[in-house]
Amino acid sequence: MKVSVLLPAAGSGQRIGRGPKAFIEVGGKTLLQWALEGFAWADEIVVALPFGHHLDVPGLKAVLGGQTRQQSVFNMVQAATGEIVLVHDVARPFVVREAVERLLCEVRRSGAATLAVPVPDTLVQEQQRQYGAVIPREHYRLVQTPQGFRRELLWKAHLEAQAEGLEFTDDAQLVRSLGHPVALVEGDRRMFKVTYPEDLILAEGLARTWKS
Ligand code: CTP
Ligand code: MG
């Protein structure tokens, strides 16, 4: 089955505060270049870019991003032609091939899956800035990308959410809101999301020894 990889890259990187994250360099390459290299094997790559940005990479489909991540993904699903789509945040530069293979295997079987990792720290509720109830972390997972779906299913979920005016932070929530189960597949902590300035220091360190 043909696989399309969708790369949302249209965010403004407010929390890092250095402009759109896709164009920040780590180990001499932009986060977008890292993601493109990580998925070089894909049958098709679609990227959502911020307004005013253009890319001239042969064979790459670029679409305009939206106001939200969900809108950016909507535009890419519309442009994608693969039977299976993998949605992957450009803000996660280190693509671990084995984890992606695990995910694809599950998507081929059940139609919808995401990578996720255990919560390493104690998880506690903040109650008026005090230590509140501890949440049993073994019951929780941190959700990563890529997330994979049959394209028809993801498209239906996006149309539904748009019609209902629902806005979600990831695609697994969208598909689940349709009533379709989304499998959790073991992710990899190296696929962390570059979100805060200090994450760039971690990324620089990992980039030094990275072999894809
Ligand atoms: N994204 C997107 N379109 C948007 C918002 C986000 O394509 N309108 C993408 C980002 O480029 C990123 C991914 O969604 O690859 C995850 O988003 P996040 O880490 O929140 O990135 P930003 O929105 O850019 O950062 P911030 O929330 O700090 O502004
Ligand atoms: Mg954001």
XYZ file of N, CA and C in Angstrom, residues 4-8 44-48 61-65 69-88 147-159 170-171 174-175:
156
model
N 1.823 7.920 2.157
C 2.113 9.359 2.087
C 2.496 9.847 3.473
N 3.573 10.612 3.547
C 3.975 11.206 4.824
C 3.600 12.681 4.809
N 2.847 13.100 5.828
C 2.399 14.491 5.918
C 3.189 15.189 7.024
N 3.848 16.268 6.684
C 4.695 16.976 7.643
C 4.135 18.364 7.952
N 3.436 18.504 9.085
C 2.988 19.842 9.469
C 4.201 20.682 9.890
N 5.371 9.290 -1.059
C 4.991 10.682 -1.303
C 5.193 11.467 -0.010
N 5.689 12.701 -0.122
C 5.792 13.566 1.054
C 5.050 14.864 0.768
N 4.184 15.232 1.718
C 3.452 16.490 1.612
C 3.851 17.331 2.817
N 4.122 18.611 2.607
C 4.515 19.472 3.716
C 3.611 20.699 3.742
N 3.225 21.130 4.969
C 2.431 22.360 5.120
C 3.355 23.457 5.617
N 5.386 17.732 -2.388
C 4.172 18.547 -2.510
C 4.117 19.517 -1.349
N 4.062 20.798 -1.631
C 3.943 21.781 -0.558
C 2.561 22.423 -0.611
N 1.923 22.522 0.559
C 0.634 23.217 0.639
C 0.763 24.318 1.692
N -0.168 25.257 1.658
C -0.160 26.333 2.644
C -0.732 25.809 3.965
N -0.049 26.110 5.061
C -0.541 25.706 6.371
C -1.739 26.541 6.782
N -2.768 23.574 13.832
C -2.167 22.338 13.332
C -3.218 21.524 12.580
N -4.427 21.457 13.153
C -5.482 20.660 12.522
C -5.787 21.158 11.105
N -5.833 22.478 10.955
C -6.104 23.024 9.610
C -4.959 22.724 8.652
N -3.725 22.767 9.174
C -2.577 22.437 8.318
C -2.670 20.989 7.841
N -3.034 20.080 8.773
C -3.141 18.664 8.398
C -4.300 18.467 7.422
N -5.405 19.159 7.654
C -6.561 19.092 6.737
C -6.093 19.361 5.301
N -5.349 20.451 5.126
C -4.882 20.821 3.777
C -3.987 19.750 3.167
N -3.189 19.091 4.024
C -2.289 18.049 3.504
C -3.027 16.756 3.169
N -4.003 16.378 4.001
C -4.751 15.131 3.714
C -5.465 15.294 2.378
N -5.974 16.496 2.154
C -6.668 16.786 0.902
C -5.752 16.587 -0.315
N -4.462 16.893 -0.128
C -3.501 16.805 -1.236
C -2.854 15.424 -1.369
N -3.011 14.592 -0.337
C -2.302 13.300 -0.316
C -3.015 12.256 -1.170
N -2.235 11.324 -1.727
C -2.824 10.297 -2.587
C -2.604 8.871 -2.072
N -1.765 8.704 -1.036
C -1.479 7.359 -0.525
C -2.691 6.748 0.159
N -2.737 5.424 0.174
C -3.815 4.721 0.879
C -3.624 4.842 2.379
N -2.321 4.948 2.773
C -1.981 5.132 4.181
C -1.280 6.479 4.312
N -1.648 7.237 5.359
C -0.936 8.487 5.610
C -0.297 8.433 7.000
N 0.942 8.918 7.076
C 1.613 9.079 8.364
C 1.754 10.578 8.588
N 1.243 11.056 9.727
C 1.366 12.472 10.045
C 2.498 12.622 11.056
N 3.493 13.451 10.739
C 4.652 13.589 11.621
C 5.053 15.043 11.809
N 1.767 9.480 13.559
C 0.509 8.794 13.755
C 0.065 8.354 12.368
N -0.444 7.146 12.269
C -0.773 6.625 10.939
C -2.226 6.198 10.823
N -2.792 6.425 9.648
C -4.202 6.121 9.407
C -4.419 5.722 7.952
N -5.501 4.978 7.725
C -5.965 4.866 6.344
C -6.451 6.245 5.958
N -6.054 6.700 4.800
C -6.358 8.094 4.416
C -7.853 8.377 4.452
N -8.668 7.436 3.959
C -10.124 7.631 3.941
C -10.663 7.927 5.338
N -10.122 7.188 6.313
C -10.569 7.335 7.701
C -10.174 8.707 8.251
N -8.931 9.104 8.013
C -8.470 10.403 8.530
C -9.231 11.550 7.862
N -9.504 11.391 6.583
C -10.221 12.449 5.855
C -11.639 12.615 6.410
N -12.287 11.468 6.652
C -13.639 11.490 7.226
C -13.622 12.181 8.595
N -12.603 11.860 9.391
C -12.494 12.444 10.736
C -12.292 13.962 10.653
N -11.493 14.402 9.687
C -11.255 15.842 9.538
C -12.517 16.570 9.078
N -13.243 15.951 8.145
C -14.479 16.587 7.664
C -15.485 16.720 8.804
N -4.017 16.670 18.071
C -3.414 15.639 17.235
C -4.489 14.876 16.461
N -4.056 14.044 15.541
C -5.000 13.368 14.650
C -5.627 12.134 15.281
N -8.877 13.087 16.718
C -9.878 13.265 15.660
C -10.508 11.936 15.275
N -9.645 10.948 15.043
C -10.133 9.644 14.587
C -10.906 8.963 15.709
